[in-house]
mmCIF file of C-alpha atoms in Angstrom:
data_model
loop_
_atom_site.group_PDB
_atom_site.id
_atom_site.type_symbol
_atom_site.label_atom_id
_atom_site.label_comp_id
_atom_site.label_asym_id
_atom_site.label_seq_id
_atom_site.Cartn_x
_atom_site.Cartn_y
_atom_site.Cartn_z
ATOM 1 C CA MET I 1 -0.124 -0.220 0.079
ATOM 2 C CA LYS I 2 3.288 2.130 0.742
ATOM 3 C CA ASN I 3 4.409 1.914 -2.597
ATOM 4 C CA PHE I 4 0.986 2.603 -4.324
ATOM 5 C CA ASN I 5 0.831 5.747 -2.166
ATOM 6 C CA PHE I 6 4.387 6.826 -3.431
ATOM 7 C CA LEU I 7 3.460 5.722 -7.169
ATOM 8 C CA PHE I 8 0.058 7.763 -7.148
ATOM 9 C CA LEU I 9 1.856 10.912 -5.666
ATOM 10 C CA VAL I 10 4.446 10.692 -8.576
ATOM 11 C CA PHE I 11 1.154 10.545 -10.638
ATOM 12 C CA LEU I 12 -0.326 13.394 -9.472
ATOM 13 C CA LEU I 13 3.719 15.627 -9.621
ATOM 14 C CA PHE I 14 4.394 15.022 -13.121
ATOM 15 C CA THR I 15 0.270 15.441 -14.333
ATOM 16 C CA PRO I 16 -0.128 18.830 -15.743
ATOM 17 C CA SER I 17 -2.273 20.712 -13.695
ATOM 18 C CA CYS I 18 -4.595 21.135 -16.532
ATOM 19 C CA GLY I 19 -5.438 17.727 -17.867
ATOM 20 C CA LYS I 20 -8.733 18.862 -19.493
ATOM 21 C CA LYS I 21 -8.530 17.369 -23.636
ATOM 22 C CA ASP I 22 -8.908 20.631 -24.913
ATOM 23 C CA CYS I 23 -5.813 21.642 -23.076
ATOM 24 C CA GLN I 24 -3.844 18.618 -24.945
ATOM 25 C CA PHE I 25 -2.680 20.758 -27.726
ATOM 26 C CA GLY I 26 1.073 21.991 -28.338
ATOM 27 C CA GLY I 27 1.904 25.536 -28.515
ATOM 28 C CA ALA I 28 -0.222 28.358 -28.041
ATOM 29 C CA TYR I 29 -3.911 29.614 -28.299
ATOM 30 C CA GLN I 30 -4.542 30.829 -31.697
ATOM 31 C CA PHE I 31 -7.491 33.052 -31.737
ATOM 32 C CA GLU I 32 -8.526 34.014 -35.412
ATOM 33 C CA ILE I 33 -10.713 37.509 -35.798
ATOM 34 C CA PRO I 34 -11.961 38.543 -39.053
ATOM 35 C CA ILE I 35 -11.270 41.613 -41.294
ATOM 36 C CA THR I 36 -12.571 42.791 -44.359
ATOM 37 C CA LEU I 37 -10.699 45.398 -46.945
ATOM 38 C CA SER I 38 -12.441 46.953 -50.165
ATOM 39 C CA PRO I 39 -13.165 46.766 -52.591
ATOM 40 C CA VAL I 40 -10.358 44.353 -53.469
ATOM 41 C CA LYS I 41 -8.025 45.117 -56.626
ATOM 42 C CA GLU I 42 -4.706 44.773 -57.969
ATOM 43 C CA ILE I 43 -4.315 48.067 -58.894
ATOM 44 C CA TYR I 44 -5.180 51.632 -57.060
ATOM 45 C CA LYS I 45 -5.308 55.217 -58.201
ATOM 46 C CA ILE I 46 -3.441 57.503 -56.026
ATOM 47 C CA GLY I 47 -6.740 59.595 -54.324
ATOM 48 C CA ASP I 48 -8.750 55.817 -54.277
ATOM 49 C CA THR I 49 -10.242 55.325 -50.661
ATOM 50 C CA ILE I 50 -9.444 51.781 -49.279
ATOM 51 C CA SER I 51 -12.102 50.610 -46.340
ATOM 52 C CA ILE I 52 -10.794 48.286 -43.589
ATOM 53 C CA SER I 53 -13.576 47.340 -41.057
ATOM 54 C CA SER I 54 -13.964 44.681 -38.806
ATOM 55 C CA GLN I 55 -16.559 43.207 -36.767
ATOM 56 C CA PHE I 56 -17.400 40.431 -35.184
ATOM 57 C CA SER I 57 -19.077 39.213 -31.635
ATOM 58 C CA ASP I 58 -17.282 38.104 -28.380
ATOM 59 C CA GLN I 59 -17.288 34.389 -29.086
ATOM 60 C CA VAL I 60 -14.354 34.044 -31.147
ATOM 61 C CA TYR I 61 -13.350 30.951 -32.697
ATOM 62 C CA GLU I 62 -9.666 29.335 -31.545
ATOM 63 C CA ALA I 63 -8.174 27.046 -34.226
ATOM 64 C CA GLN I 64 -6.089 24.748 -31.891
ATOM 65 C CA THR I 65 -9.083 23.571 -29.986
ATOM 66 C CA ASP I 66 -11.710 24.103 -32.822
ATOM 67 C CA GLN I 67 -14.370 25.253 -30.765
ATOM 68 C CA PHE I 68 -15.871 28.916 -29.590
ATOM 69 C CA TYR I 69 -14.782 30.972 -26.511
ATOM 70 C CA SER I 70 -16.460 34.218 -25.062
ATOM 71 C CA LEU I 71 -13.481 36.487 -24.932
ATOM 72 C CA THR I 72 -15.470 39.468 -23.050
ATOM 73 C CA ASP I 73 -13.809 43.213 -23.064
ATOM 74 C CA PHE I 74 -10.434 41.248 -24.466
ATOM 75 C CA LYS I 75 -7.504 43.325 -25.197
ATOM 76 C CA PHE I 76 -6.384 42.640 -29.288
ATOM 77 C CA TYR I 77 -4.095 45.240 -29.598
ATOM 78 C CA PRO I 78 -4.093 45.580 -33.583
ATOM 79 C CA GLU I 79 -1.610 47.344 -35.476
ATOM 80 C CA ILE I 80 -1.458 48.836 -38.850
ATOM 81 C CA SER I 81 1.217 49.074 -40.943
ATOM 82 C CA ILE I 82 2.095 49.583 -44.197
ATOM 83 C CA GLY I 83 5.436 48.622 -46.353
ATOM 84 C CA GLU I 84 6.721 49.772 -49.735
ATOM 85 C CA ILE I 85 8.185 46.611 -51.178
ATOM 86 C CA SER I 86 9.735 47.919 -54.865
ATOM 87 C CA ASP I 87 13.088 48.300 -53.597
ATOM 88 C CA SER I 88 15.666 45.952 -52.445
ATOM 89 C CA ILE I 89 14.853 47.094 -48.707
ATOM 90 C CA ILE I 90 11.359 47.434 -47.802
ATOM 91 C CA ASN I 91 10.178 51.393 -46.414
ATOM 92 C CA ARG I 92 8.421 50.008 -43.442
ATOM 93 C CA GLY I 93 7.458 54.132 -43.059
ATOM 94 C CA ALA I 94 5.097 54.034 -45.836
ATOM 95 C CA LEU I 95 2.112 54.925 -43.945
ATOM 96 C CA ASN I 96 3.383 58.201 -44.532
ATOM 97 C CA ASP I 97 2.486 57.953 -48.455
ATOM 98 C CA PHE I 98 -1.344 57.209 -47.262
ATOM 99 C CA GLU I 99 -4.104 59.287 -45.547
ATOM 100 C CA VAL I 100 -5.467 57.415 -42.570
ATOM 101 C CA ILE I 101 -9.051 58.442 -41.859
ATOM 102 C CA VAL I 102 -10.881 57.414 -38.717
ATOM 103 C CA ASP I 103 -13.290 58.298 -36.139
ATOM 104 C CA THR I 104 -11.030 58.929 -33.156
ATOM 105 C CA LEU I 105 -13.770 59.861 -30.869
ATOM 106 C CA LYS I 106 -15.065 56.112 -31.147
ATOM 107 C CA TYR I 107 -11.989 54.755 -32.255
ATOM 108 C CA ASP I 108 -8.127 54.694 -30.130
ATOM 109 C CA PHE I 109 -5.752 55.331 -32.813
ATOM 110 C CA THR I 110 -2.046 56.286 -31.736
ATOM 111 C CA LYS I 111 0.841 56.823 -34.486
ATOM 112 C CA PHE I 112 4.027 54.841 -33.338
ATOM 113 C CA PHE I 113 7.256 56.243 -34.766
ATOM 114 C CA PHE I 114 9.782 52.956 -34.613
ATOM 115 C CA SER I 115 13.615 53.869 -34.207
ATOM 116 C CA SER I 116 14.284 52.134 -37.265
ATOM 117 C CA GLY I 117 12.115 54.713 -39.433
ATOM 118 C CA GLY I 118 8.969 52.553 -39.404
ATOM 119 C CA ILE I 119 5.825 53.698 -38.686
ATOM 120 C CA SER I 120 2.630 51.839 -37.378
ATOM 121 C CA TYR I 121 -0.730 52.578 -35.875
ATOM 122 C CA ASP I 122 -1.878 51.077 -32.946
ATOM 123 C CA SER I 123 -5.277 50.839 -31.933
ATOM 124 C CA GLU I 124 -7.764 48.789 -29.933
ATOM 125 C CA TYR I 125 -11.277 47.650 -30.952
ATOM 126 C CA LEU I 126 -14.836 49.169 -29.201
ATOM 127 C CA TYR I 127 -16.461 46.512 -27.530
ATOM 128 C CA GLU I 128 -20.186 47.537 -26.840
ATOM 129 C CA GLU I 129 -22.868 44.897 -26.418
ATOM 130 C CA GLY I 130 -21.162 41.688 -26.918
ATOM 131 C CA ALA I 131 -19.558 42.665 -30.185
ATOM 132 C CA TYR I 132 -16.309 44.225 -31.409
ATOM 133 C CA SER I 133 -16.008 46.522 -34.304
ATOM 134 C CA LEU I 134 -12.637 48.881 -35.621
ATOM 135 C CA ALA I 135 -13.193 50.766 -38.770
ATOM 136 C CA TYR I 136 -10.605 53.080 -40.572
ATOM 137 C CA ARG I 137 -9.953 54.164 -44.579
ATOM 138 C CA ILE I 138 -6.476 54.350 -45.735
ATOM 139 C CA ILE I 139 -5.837 57.122 -49.691
ATOM 140 C CA PRO I 140 -2.699 56.505 -51.262
ATOM 141 C CA LYS I 141 -0.604 59.441 -51.768
ATOM 142 C CA VAL I 142 2.594 58.342 -53.827
ATOM 143 C CA ALA I 143 2.936 55.456 -56.129
ATOM 144 C CA GLY I 144 4.354 52.261 -55.232
ATOM 145 C CA LEU I 145 4.429 48.227 -54.421
ATOM 146 C CA TYR I 146 2.482 48.046 -50.993
ATOM 147 C CA VAL I 147 2.487 45.363 -48.477
ATOM 148 C CA PHE I 148 -1.156 46.361 -45.977
ATOM 149 C CA GLY I 149 -1.220 44.846 -42.734
ATOM 150 C CA GLN I 150 -3.359 44.424 -39.739
ATOM 151 C CA ASP I 151 -1.989 42.332 -37.345
ATOM 152 C CA SER I 152 -2.595 41.361 -33.400
ATOM 153 C CA ASN I 153 0.333 42.092 -30.612
ATOM 154 C CA THR I 154 -1.808 39.913 -27.983
ATOM 155 C CA ASP I 155 1.141 37.873 -27.804
ATOM 156 C CA TYR I 156 3.873 40.454 -27.322
ATOM 157 C CA LEU I 157 1.745 42.429 -24.966
ATOM 158 C CA ASP I 158 -0.620 40.101 -23.174
ATOM 159 C CA GLU I 159 0.016 36.679 -23.571
ATOM 160 C CA HIS I 160 -1.506 35.410 -20.664
ATOM 161 C CA GLN I 161 -4.542 37.539 -20.483
ATOM 162 C CA GLY I 162 -7.486 35.681 -19.255
ATOM 163 C CA PHE I 163 -10.592 34.442 -20.866
ATOM 164 C CA SER I 164 -13.665 31.830 -19.768
ATOM 165 C CA GLY I 165 -12.766 28.165 -19.725
ATOM 166 C CA LYS I 166 -8.720 28.985 -20.314
ATOM 167 C CA CYS I 167 -5.911 26.825 -19.788
ATOM 168 C CA SER I 168 -3.760 27.757 -17.183
ATOM 169 C CA ASN I 169 -0.574 26.098 -18.785
ATOM 170 C CA LYS I 170 -1.001 28.122 -22.267
ATOM 171 C CA VAL I 171 -0.583 31.428 -23.612
ATOM 172 C CA VAL I 172 -2.952 33.906 -25.946
ATOM 173 C CA ASN I 173 -2.089 34.515 -29.742
ATOM 174 C CA VAL I 174 -4.152 36.224 -32.207
ATOM 175 C CA ARG I 175 -4.297 35.936 -36.090
ATOM 176 C CA THR I 176 -5.930 38.336 -38.210
ATOM 177 C CA ILE I 177 -7.401 36.779 -41.379
ATOM 178 C CA LEU I 178 -8.279 39.316 -43.752
ATOM 179 C CA ASN I 179 -11.277 38.781 -46.488
ATOM 180 C CA ASN I 180 -11.692 34.988 -45.131
ATOM 181 C CA ARG I 181 -8.299 33.654 -46.656
ATOM 182 C CA THR I 182 -8.961 34.612 -50.114
ATOM 183 C CA SER I 183 -5.561 35.571 -52.521
ATOM 184 C CA ASN I 184 -5.054 38.988 -51.228
ATOM 185 C CA ASN I 185 -2.850 39.378 -53.935
ATOM 186 C CA MET I 186 -0.302 37.109 -52.341
ATOM 187 C CA HIS I 187 0.715 36.758 -56.400
ATOM 188 C CA LEU I 188 2.095 40.602 -56.526
ATOM 189 C CA ALA I 189 4.962 39.472 -53.865
ATOM 190 C CA LYS I 190 6.419 37.842 -57.059
ATOM 191 C CA ASP I 191 7.122 41.331 -58.414
ATOM 192 C CA SER I 192 9.281 42.800 -55.165
ATOM 193 C CA PRO I 193 12.774 42.679 -55.224
ATOM 194 C CA ILE I 194 12.996 41.331 -51.084
ATOM 195 C CA HIS I 195 13.750 37.705 -50.930
ATOM 196 C CA HIS I 196 10.667 37.507 -48.246
ATOM 197 C CA TYR I 197 8.469 38.608 -50.412
ATOM 198 C CA ASN I 198 8.938 36.882 -53.813
ATOM 199 C CA THR I 199 10.075 33.315 -52.064
ATOM 200 C CA ARG I 200 9.597 32.636 -48.408
ATOM 201 C CA ILE I 201 6.080 33.636 -47.887
ATOM 202 C CA PHE I 202 5.144 30.842 -50.833
ATOM 203 C CA GLN I 203 6.733 27.946 -48.288
ATOM 204 C CA ASN I 204 4.286 28.597 -45.888
ATOM 205 C CA PRO I 205 1.681 31.267 -47.071
ATOM 206 C CA GLU I 206 -0.431 30.534 -43.840
ATOM 207 C CA GLU I 207 2.343 31.553 -41.341
ATOM 208 C CA ARG I 208 4.044 34.336 -43.424
ATOM 209 C CA PHE I 209 0.918 36.054 -45.226
ATOM 210 C CA PHE I 210 -2.644 34.798 -44.337
ATOM 211 C CA SER I 211 -2.296 34.600 -40.695
ATOM 212 C CA PHE I 212 -0.852 38.104 -40.534
ATOM 213 C CA GLY I 213 -4.186 40.223 -42.349
ATOM 214 C CA LEU I 214 -1.875 40.860 -45.218
ATOM 215 C CA PHE I 215 -2.747 42.557 -48.596
ATOM 216 C CA ILE I 216 -0.611 43.240 -51.363
ATOM 217 C CA PHE I 217 -1.485 46.256 -53.907
ATOM 218 C CA TYR I 218 0.396 48.629 -56.318
ATOM 219 C CA VAL I 219 -0.634 52.290 -56.467
ATOM 220 C CA GLU I 220 -0.301 54.119 -60.009
ATOM 221 C CA GLU I 221 -0.753 58.077 -60.519
#
């Protein structure tokens, strides 16, 4: 009996505290939130308006467990960026080539400048009556080949953020899915001389393109 009790204690010691079936997956939670960009074109003219919006309920799909979780007043930390990719080095400050229009009385938008010269807008979703929303428009002012992206910084800023049913041994990641994973002009990346775009994203398009809410397009005069 003493040996049995000893073995049982060892079993408890090395068994994860979260033993539910839903917790038996590798890596982080992978929540997916939708974004829509319209109109969808390969080529825009200077002065055209491109609208981006995202609306979804607080019942959010999670890919690792293939189920929905209630994310109440959750922080997604959306980050909006645009890069110009027609030269051998990406211009990460290309947001300056666009006018950004947003209702700042409704949405929190903060322009962030990186020491490297890059620019992004850090924002947050409006949460009310069980739903999230975010909307803004961009108007190109300079010709070029661009990659737009709306990513989520949850894994960097608050990966331990809690929600009902969360496994204590798991962290949180959020993927932004643009236009329901349609092509989003990924083929235009072949026109860029930058190796990451003309080669690497095609080797793993889900992890290097579609999960970051990316969209590639030309702007012409």
